[in-house]
Short mmCIF file of C-alpha atoms in Angstrom, two decimals:
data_model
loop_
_atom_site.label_atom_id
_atom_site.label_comp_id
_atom_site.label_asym_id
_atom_site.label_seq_id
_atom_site.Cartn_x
_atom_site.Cartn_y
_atom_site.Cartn_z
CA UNK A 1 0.00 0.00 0.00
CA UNK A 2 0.95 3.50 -1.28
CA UNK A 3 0.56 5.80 1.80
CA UNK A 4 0.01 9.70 0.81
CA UNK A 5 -1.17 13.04 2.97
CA UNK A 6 -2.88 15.74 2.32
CA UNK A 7 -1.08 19.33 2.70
CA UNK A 8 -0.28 20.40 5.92
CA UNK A 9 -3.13 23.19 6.25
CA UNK A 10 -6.05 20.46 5.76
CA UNK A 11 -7.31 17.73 8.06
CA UNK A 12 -4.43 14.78 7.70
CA UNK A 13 -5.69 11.60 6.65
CA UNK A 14 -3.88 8.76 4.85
CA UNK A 15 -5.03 7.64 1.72
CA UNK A 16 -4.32 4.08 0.91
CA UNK A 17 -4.07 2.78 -2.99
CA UNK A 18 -4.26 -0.60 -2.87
CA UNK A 19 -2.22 -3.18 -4.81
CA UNK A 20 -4.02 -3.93 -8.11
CA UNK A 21 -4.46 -7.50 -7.23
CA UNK A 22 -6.58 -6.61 -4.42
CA UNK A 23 -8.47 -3.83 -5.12
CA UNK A 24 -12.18 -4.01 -5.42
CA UNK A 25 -15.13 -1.61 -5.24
CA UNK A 26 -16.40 -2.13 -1.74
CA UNK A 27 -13.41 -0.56 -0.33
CA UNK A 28 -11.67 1.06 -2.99
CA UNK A 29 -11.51 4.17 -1.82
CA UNK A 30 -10.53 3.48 1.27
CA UNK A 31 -9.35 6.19 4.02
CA UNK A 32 -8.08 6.09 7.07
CA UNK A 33 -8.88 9.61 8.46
CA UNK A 34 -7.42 10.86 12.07
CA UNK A 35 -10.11 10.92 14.61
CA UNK A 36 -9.30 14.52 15.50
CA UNK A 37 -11.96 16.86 14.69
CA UNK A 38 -13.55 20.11 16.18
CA UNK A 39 -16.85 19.83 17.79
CA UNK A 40 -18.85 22.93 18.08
CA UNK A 41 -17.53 24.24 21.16
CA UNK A 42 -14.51 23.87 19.80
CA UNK A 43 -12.74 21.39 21.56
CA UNK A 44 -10.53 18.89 20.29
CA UNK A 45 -11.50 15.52 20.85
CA UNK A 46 -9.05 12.04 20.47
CA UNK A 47 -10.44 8.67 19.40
CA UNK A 48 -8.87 5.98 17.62
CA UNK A 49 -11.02 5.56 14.83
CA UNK A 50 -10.39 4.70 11.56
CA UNK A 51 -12.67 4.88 8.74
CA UNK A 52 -13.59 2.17 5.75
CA UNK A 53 -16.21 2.93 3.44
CA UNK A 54 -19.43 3.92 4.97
CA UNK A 55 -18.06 2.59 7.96
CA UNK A 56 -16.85 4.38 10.77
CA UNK A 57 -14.84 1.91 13.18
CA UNK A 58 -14.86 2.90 17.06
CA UNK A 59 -14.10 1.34 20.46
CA UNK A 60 -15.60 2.68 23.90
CA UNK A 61 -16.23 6.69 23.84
CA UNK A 62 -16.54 9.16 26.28
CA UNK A 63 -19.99 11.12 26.75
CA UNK A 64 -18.21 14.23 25.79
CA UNK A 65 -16.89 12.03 21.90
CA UNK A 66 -20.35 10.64 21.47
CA UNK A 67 -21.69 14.10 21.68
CA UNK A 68 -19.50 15.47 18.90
CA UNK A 69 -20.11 12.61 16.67
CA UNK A 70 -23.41 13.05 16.68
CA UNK A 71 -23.28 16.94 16.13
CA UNK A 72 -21.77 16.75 12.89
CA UNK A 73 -24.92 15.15 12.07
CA UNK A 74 -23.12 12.75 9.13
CA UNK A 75 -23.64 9.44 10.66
CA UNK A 76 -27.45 7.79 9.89
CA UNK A 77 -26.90 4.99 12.04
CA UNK A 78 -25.21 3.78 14.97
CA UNK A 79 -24.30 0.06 14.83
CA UNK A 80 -23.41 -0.93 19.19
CA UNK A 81 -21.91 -4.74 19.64
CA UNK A 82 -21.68 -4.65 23.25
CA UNK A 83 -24.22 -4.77 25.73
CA UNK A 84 -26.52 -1.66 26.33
CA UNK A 85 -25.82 -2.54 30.31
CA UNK A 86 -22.31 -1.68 29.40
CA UNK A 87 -21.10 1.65 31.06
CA UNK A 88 -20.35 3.32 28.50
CA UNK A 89 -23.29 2.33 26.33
CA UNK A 90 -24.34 5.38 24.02
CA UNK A 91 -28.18 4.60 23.46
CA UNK A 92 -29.57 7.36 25.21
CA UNK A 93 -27.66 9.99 23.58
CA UNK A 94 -27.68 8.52 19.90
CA UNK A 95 -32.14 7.21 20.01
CA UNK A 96 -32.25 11.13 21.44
CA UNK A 97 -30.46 12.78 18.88
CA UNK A 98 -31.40 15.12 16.47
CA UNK A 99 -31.45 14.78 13.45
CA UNK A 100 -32.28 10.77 14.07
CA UNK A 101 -29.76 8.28 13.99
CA UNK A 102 -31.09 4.53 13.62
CA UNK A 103 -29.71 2.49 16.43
CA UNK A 104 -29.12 -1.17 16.40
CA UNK A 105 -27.49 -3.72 19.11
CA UNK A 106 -27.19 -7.18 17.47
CA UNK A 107 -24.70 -8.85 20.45
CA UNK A 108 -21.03 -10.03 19.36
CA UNK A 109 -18.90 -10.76 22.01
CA UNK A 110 -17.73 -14.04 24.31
CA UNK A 111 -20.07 -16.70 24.10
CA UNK A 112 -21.74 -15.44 21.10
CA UNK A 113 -19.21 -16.20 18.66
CA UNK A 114 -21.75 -18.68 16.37
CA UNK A 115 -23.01 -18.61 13.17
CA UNK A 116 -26.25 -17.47 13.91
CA UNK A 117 -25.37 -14.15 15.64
CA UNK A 118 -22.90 -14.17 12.71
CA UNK A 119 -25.64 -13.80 10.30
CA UNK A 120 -27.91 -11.64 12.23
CA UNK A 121 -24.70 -8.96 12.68
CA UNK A 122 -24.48 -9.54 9.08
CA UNK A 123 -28.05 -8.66 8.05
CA UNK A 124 -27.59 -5.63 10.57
CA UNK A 125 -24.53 -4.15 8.56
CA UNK A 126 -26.14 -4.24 5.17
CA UNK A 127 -29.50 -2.56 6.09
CA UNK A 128 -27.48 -0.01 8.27
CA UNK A 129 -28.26 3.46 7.33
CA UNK A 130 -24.90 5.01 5.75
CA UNK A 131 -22.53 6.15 6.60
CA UNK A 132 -23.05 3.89 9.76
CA UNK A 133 -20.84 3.83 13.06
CA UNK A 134 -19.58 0.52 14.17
CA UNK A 135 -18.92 -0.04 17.45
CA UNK A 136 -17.51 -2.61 20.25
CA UNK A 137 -15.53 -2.08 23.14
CA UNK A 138 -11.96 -1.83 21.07
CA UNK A 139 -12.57 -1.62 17.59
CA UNK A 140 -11.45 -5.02 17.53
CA UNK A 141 -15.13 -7.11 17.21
CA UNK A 142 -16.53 -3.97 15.06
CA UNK A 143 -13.42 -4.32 12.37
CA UNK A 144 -14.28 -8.36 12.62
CA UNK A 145 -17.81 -7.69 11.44
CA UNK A 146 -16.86 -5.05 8.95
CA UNK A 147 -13.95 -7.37 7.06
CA UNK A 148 -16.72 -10.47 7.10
CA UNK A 149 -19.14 -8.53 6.05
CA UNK A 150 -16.46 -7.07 3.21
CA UNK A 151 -15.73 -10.92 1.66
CA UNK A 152 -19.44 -12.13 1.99
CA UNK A 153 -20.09 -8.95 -0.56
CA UNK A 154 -17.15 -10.11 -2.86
CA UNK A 155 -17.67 -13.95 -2.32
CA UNK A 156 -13.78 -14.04 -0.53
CA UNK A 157 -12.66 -16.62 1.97
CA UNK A 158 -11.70 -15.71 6.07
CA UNK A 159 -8.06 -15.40 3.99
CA UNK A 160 -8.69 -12.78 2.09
CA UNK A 161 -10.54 -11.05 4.68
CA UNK A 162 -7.75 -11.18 7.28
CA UNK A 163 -5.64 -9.82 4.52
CA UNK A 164 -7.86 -6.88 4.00
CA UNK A 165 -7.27 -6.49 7.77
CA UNK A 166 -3.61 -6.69 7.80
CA UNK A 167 -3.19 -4.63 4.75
CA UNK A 168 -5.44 -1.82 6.35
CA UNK A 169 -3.73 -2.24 9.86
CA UNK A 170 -7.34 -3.07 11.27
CA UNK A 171 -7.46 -4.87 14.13
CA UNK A 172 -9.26 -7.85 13.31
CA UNK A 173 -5.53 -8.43 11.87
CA UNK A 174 -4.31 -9.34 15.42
CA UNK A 175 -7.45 -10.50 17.20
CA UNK A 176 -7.83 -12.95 19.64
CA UNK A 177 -8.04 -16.50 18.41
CA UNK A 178 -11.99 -16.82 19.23
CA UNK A 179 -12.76 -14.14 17.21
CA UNK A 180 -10.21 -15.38 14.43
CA UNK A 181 -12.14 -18.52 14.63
CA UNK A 182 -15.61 -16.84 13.73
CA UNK A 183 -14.14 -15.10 10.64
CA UNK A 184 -12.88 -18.89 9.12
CA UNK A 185 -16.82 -20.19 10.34
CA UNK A 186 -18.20 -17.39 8.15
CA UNK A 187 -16.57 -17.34 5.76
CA UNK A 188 -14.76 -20.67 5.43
CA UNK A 189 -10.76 -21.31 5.41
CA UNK A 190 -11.05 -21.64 1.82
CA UNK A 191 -12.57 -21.66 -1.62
CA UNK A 192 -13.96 -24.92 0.36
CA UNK A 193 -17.79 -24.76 -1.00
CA UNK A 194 -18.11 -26.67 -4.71
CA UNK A 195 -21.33 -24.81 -6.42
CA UNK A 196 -22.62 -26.11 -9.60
CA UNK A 197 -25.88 -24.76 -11.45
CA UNK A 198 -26.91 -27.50 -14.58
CA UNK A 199 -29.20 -26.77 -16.84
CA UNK A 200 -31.99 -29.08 -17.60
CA UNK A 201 -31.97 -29.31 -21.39
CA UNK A 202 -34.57 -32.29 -22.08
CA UNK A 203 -36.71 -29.62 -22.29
CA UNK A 204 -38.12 -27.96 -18.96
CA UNK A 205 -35.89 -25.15 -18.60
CA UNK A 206 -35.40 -26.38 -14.83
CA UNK A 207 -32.20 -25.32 -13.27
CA UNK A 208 -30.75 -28.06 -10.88
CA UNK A 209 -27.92 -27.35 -8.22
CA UNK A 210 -25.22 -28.89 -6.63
CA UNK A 211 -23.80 -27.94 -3.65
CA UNK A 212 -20.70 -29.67 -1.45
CA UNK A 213 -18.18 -29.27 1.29
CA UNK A 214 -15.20 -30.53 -0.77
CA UNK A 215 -13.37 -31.08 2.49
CA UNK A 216 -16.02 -33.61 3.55
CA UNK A 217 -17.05 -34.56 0.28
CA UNK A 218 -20.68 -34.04 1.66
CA UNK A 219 -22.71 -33.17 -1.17
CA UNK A 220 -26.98 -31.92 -2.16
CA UNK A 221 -29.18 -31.74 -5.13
CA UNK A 222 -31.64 -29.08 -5.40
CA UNK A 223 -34.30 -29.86 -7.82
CA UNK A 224 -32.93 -32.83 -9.82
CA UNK A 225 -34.64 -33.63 -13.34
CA UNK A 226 -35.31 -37.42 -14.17
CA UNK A 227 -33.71 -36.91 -17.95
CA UNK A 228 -31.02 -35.77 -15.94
CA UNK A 229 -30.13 -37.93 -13.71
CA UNK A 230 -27.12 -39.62 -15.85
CA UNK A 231 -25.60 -36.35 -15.79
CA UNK A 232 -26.15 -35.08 -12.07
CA UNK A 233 -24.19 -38.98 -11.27
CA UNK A 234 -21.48 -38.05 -13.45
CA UNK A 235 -20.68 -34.61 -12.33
CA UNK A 236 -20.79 -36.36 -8.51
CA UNK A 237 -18.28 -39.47 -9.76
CA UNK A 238 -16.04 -36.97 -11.63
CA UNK A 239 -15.59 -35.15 -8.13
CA UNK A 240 -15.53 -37.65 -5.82
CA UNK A 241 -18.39 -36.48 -3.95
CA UNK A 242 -20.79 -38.27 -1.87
CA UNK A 243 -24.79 -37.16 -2.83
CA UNK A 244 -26.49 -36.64 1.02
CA UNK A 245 -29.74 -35.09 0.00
CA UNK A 246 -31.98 -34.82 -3.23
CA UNK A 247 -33.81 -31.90 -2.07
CA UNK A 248 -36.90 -30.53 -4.44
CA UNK A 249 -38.24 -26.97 -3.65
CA UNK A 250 -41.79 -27.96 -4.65
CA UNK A 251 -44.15 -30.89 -6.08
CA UNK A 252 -43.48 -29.85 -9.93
CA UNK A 253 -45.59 -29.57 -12.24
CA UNK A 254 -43.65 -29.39 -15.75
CA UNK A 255 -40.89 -32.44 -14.69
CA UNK A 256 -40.69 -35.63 -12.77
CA UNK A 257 -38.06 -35.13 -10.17
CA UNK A 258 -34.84 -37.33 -10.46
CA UNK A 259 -34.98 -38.19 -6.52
CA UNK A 260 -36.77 -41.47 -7.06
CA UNK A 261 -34.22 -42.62 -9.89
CA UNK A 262 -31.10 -41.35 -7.54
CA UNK A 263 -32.29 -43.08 -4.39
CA UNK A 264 -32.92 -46.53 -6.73
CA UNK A 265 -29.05 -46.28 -7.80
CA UNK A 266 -27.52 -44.82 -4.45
CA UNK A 267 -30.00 -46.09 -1.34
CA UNK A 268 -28.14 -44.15 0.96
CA UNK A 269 -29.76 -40.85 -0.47
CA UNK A 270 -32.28 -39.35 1.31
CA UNK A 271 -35.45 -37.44 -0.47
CA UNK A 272 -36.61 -33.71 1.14
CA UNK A 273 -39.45 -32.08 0.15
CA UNK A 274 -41.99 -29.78 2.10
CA UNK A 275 -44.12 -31.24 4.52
CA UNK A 276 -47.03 -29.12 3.29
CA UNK A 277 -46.69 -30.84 -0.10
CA UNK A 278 -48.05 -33.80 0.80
CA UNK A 279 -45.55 -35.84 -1.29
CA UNK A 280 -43.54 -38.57 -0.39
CA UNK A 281 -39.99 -38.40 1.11
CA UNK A 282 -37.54 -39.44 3.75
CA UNK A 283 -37.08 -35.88 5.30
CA UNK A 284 -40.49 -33.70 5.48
CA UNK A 285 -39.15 -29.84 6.21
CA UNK A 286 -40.81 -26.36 7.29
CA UNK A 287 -40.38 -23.12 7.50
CA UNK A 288 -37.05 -22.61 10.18
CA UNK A 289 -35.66 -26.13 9.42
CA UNK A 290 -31.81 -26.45 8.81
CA UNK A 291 -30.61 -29.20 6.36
CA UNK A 292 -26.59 -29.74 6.85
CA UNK A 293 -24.00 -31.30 4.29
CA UNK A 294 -20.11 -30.74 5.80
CA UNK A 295 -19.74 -27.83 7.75
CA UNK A 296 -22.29 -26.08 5.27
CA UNK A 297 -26.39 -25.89 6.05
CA UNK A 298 -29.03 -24.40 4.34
CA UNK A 299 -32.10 -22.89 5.83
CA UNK A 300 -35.38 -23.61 4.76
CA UNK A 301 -37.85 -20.61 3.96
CA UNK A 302 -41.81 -21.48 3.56
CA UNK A 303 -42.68 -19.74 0.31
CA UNK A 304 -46.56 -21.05 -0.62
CA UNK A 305 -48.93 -19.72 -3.69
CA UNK A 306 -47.08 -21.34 -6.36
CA UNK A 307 -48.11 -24.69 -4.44
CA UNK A 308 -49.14 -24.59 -1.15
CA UNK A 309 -45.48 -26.68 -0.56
CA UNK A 310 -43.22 -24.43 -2.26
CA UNK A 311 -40.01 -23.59 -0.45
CA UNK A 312 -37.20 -21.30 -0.48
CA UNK A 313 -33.45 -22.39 1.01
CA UNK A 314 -31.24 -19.61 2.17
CA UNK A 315 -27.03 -20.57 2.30
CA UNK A 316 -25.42 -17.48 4.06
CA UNK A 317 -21.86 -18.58 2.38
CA UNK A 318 -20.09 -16.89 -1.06
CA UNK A 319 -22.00 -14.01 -0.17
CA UNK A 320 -25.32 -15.22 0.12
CA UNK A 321 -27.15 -17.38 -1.64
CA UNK A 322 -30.89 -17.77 -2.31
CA UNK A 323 -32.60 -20.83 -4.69
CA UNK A 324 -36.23 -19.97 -4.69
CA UNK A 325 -38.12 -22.64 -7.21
CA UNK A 326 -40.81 -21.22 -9.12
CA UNK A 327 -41.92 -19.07 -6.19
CA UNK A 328 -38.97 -16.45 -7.17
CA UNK A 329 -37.84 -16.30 -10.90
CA UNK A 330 -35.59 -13.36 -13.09
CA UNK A 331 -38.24 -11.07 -13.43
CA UNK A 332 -40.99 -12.95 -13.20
CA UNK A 333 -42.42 -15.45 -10.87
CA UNK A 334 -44.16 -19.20 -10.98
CA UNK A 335 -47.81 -19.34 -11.93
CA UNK A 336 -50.85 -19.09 -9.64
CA UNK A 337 -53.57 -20.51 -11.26
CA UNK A 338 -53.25 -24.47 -10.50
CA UNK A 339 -52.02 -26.76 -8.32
CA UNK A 340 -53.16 -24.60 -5.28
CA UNK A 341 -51.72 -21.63 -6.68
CA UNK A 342 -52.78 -18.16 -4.99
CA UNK A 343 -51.49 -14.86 -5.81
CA UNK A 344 -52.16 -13.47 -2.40
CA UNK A 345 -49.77 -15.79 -0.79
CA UNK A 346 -47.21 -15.85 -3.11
CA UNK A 347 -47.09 -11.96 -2.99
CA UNK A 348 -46.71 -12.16 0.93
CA UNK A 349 -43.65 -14.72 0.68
CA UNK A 350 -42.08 -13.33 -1.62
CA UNK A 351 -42.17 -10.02 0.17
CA UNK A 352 -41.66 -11.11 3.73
CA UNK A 353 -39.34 -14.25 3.43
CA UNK A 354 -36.97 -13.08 0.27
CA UNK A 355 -37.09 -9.61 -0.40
CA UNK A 356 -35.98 -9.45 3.30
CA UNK A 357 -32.92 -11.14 2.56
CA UNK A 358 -29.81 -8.55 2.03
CA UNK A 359 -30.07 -6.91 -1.47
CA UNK A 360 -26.80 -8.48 -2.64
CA UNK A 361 -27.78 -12.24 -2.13
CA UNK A 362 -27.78 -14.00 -5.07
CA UNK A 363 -31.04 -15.57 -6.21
CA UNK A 364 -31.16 -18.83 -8.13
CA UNK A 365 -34.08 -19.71 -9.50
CA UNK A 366 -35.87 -23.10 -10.51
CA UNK A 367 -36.80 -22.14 -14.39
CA UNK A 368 -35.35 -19.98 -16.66
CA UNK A 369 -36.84 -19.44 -20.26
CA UNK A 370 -34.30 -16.25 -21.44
CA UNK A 371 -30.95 -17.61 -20.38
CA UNK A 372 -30.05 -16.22 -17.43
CA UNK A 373 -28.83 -17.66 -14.93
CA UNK A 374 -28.96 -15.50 -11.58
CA UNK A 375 -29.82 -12.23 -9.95
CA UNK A 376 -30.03 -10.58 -6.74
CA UNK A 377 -32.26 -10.08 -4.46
CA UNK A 378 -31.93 -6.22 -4.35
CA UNK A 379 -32.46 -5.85 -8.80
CA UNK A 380 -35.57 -8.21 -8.04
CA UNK A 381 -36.88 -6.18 -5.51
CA UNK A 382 -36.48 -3.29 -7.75
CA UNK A 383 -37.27 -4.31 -11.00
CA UNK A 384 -39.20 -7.37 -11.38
CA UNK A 385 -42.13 -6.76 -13.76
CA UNK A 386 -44.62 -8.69 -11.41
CA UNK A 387 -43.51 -8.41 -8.06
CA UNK A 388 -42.22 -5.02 -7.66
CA UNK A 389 -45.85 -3.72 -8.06
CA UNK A 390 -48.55 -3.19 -5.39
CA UNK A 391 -50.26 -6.37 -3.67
CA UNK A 392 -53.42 -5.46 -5.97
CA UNK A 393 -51.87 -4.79 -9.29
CA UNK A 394 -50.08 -7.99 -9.06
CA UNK A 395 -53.09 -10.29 -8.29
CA UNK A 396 -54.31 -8.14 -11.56
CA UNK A 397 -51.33 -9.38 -13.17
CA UNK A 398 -51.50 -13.01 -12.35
CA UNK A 399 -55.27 -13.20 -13.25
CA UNK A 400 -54.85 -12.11 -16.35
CA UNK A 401 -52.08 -14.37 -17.33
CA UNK A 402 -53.77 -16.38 -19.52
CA UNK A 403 -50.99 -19.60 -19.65
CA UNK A 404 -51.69 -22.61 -21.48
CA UNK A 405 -52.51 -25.94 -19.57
CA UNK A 406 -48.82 -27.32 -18.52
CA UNK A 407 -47.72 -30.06 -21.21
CA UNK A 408 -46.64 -32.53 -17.80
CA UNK A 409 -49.04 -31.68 -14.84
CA UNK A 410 -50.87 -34.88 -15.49
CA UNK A 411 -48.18 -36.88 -15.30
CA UNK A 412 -45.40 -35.50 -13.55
CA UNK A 413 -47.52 -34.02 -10.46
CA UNK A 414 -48.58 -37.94 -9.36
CA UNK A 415 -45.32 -38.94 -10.20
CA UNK A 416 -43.82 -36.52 -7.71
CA UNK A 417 -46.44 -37.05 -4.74
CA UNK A 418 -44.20 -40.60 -4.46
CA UNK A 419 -40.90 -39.26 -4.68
CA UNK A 420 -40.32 -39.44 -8.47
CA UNK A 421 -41.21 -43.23 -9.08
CA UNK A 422 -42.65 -45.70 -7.61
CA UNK A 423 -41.16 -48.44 -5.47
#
């Protein structure tokens, strides 16, 4: 890193131009300004921040530095790690302040040092107000959060992120091993998570995905086509994986699943599907469950009015993924008008179990018709021709769709309420 000042009569700050190899756009660029600033009384006030982004990185502050932050009236939200029992908590003077900063207290610290509070700090940071204060009792937890947070954006490893902290002298960088730990269990050591989307191309459009720990060789199918099965075996053999789960997001309508064929060949496969289906499987799942392969899980979303059994599953690793069946497709969605389809309910999932997600998770969906392959949650949100409009207009929408019968239903639907095939 290229260190270079301003002139002597302005505020000092180092600017840091990062290697080319390195640089990317979420912290590119990135400034490390001195903490010295005048409030408006006009005293000077010492903290050792340093800033990254839209983040402002801070350990424990006097009343007096609180006060000052606040009255330069820059920061939109106030992001607190610690306890609000702690001493030195600021709540009271930032949920007073004028104008309003949004306060939030998602708890990182000793005994909390788990995936789950991982995920919820996560969430916090990307629908933080910016530019957002971050703060834990040293810096030290707050510039954890802020490099994980960092390489889930860019899809990086707990390497890369510990060499964004070395390289910007944060102190993540030198952390105690506990918190060390947490940055490899959310991000992973490595490039250790094998993704694979396949395309069905017998002639349903359906996208089918592989996911596996290639440490453990622990390995799922989402959404496996029959015509496909000969394929999905061969990309397993080829690396060495071991299949765990055939997991199908729905009881199609346009395919018959490859679960049945797969559990014939390999018996130690076990079938998923919604309970709420009312299909056949070895694992019914709901809304909250957790299905595990390696150190990897994915969490199961309810997202009904396709079918009543449709589900979303959520994986919180290369940034965030999302694989959302028919509920959830690029610009567009899954039909409503058989099958217990209702546009109601597939408005409200949609809305309240995906669009929630962070804006830069990656959605994979079950069909695509156009060629593409992915989007985000965020463009979708934004842009999608039938659910980015009002609750009304899009029951308007879905009404008037006016889709022919589906070539399959007749045959694939009671095909799929046994798992594909029968015994």
């Amino acid at each position: 890193f290229v260190a270079t000042c301003q002139p002597s009569t302005a505020k000092p700050f180092v600017h840091f131009q990062a290697h080319p190899a390195i640089r990317h756009a979420a912290f590119a660029p990135l400034r490390f300004r001195s903490a010295s600033f005048h409030c408006a009384r006009s005293t000077r006030l010492q903290t050792n921040m340093t800033t990254v982004g839209d983040f402002r990185l801070e350990g424990a502050l006097e009343e007096s530095q609180v006060e000052a932050l606040l009255a330069t009236g820059k920061y939109k939200s106030w992001v607190y790690l610690n306890p609000t029992t702690d001493p030195k908590c600021p709540i009271k003077q930032v949920t007073s302040s004028n104008p309003p900063v949004e306060w939030a207290n998602p708890l990182l610290g000793p005994g909390s040092f788990n995936k789950a509070v991982g995920d919820e700090v996560m969430e916090t940071l990307e629908k933080a107000a910016k530019p957002c204060v971050l703060q834990c009792s040293t810096a030290t937890r707050a510039s954890a959060a802020l490099v994980v947070h960092l390489a889930q954006k860019e899809r990086k490893n707990a390497a890369w992120a510990l060499g964004v902290a070395g390289a910007l002298n944060l102190k993540a960088k030198t952390a105690p091993q506990p918190i060390q730990d947490w940055i490899a269990m959310m991000l992973g050591e490595g490039d250790n998570l094998i993704f694979r989307q396949m395309f069905d191309t017998s002639g349903s459009s359906t996208y089918t995905y592989l996911l596996a720990d290639q440490a453990r060789k622990e390995a799922v199918l989402i959404d496996p086509v029959l015509e496909m099965v000969d394929r999905d075996l061969d990309v397993l053999e080829k690396l060495g994986l071991r299949l765990k789960f055939c997991i199908n997001t729905h009881c199609h309508a346009d395919h018959i699943t490859g679960s049945g064929e797969i559990k014939k060949r390999m018996p130690h496969v076990q079938s998923v599907i919604a309970e709420a289906s009312g299909a056949r499987a070895d694992v019914h799942v709901q809304a909250g469950d957790v299905i595990e392969f390696g150190s990897y899980a994915l969490e199961v979303r309810a997202t009904p009015g396709h079918t009543n059994g449709c589900l979303t599953f959520v994986s919180r690793d290369l940034g965030g993924m999302v694989f959302t069946g028919d509920a959830l497709l690029i610009g567009g969605c899954g039909r409503t008008d058989f099958q217990q389809g209702n546009a109601s309910l597939l408005y409200e999932s949609v809305h309240s179990q995906i669009f929630t997600l962070p804006d830069h998770y990656k959605v994979y969906p079950g069909h695509d018709y156009k060629g593409c392959m992915s989007s985000t949650v965020g463009v979708e949100k934004r842009t999608n021709v039938r659910l980015s409009k009002s609750k009304e207009e899009f029951e308007t929408i879905m009404k008037n769709l006016e889709l022919p019968y589906p070539k399959k239903i007749d045959v694939a639907v009671p095909a799929n309420l046994i798992c594909g095939i029968d015994d």
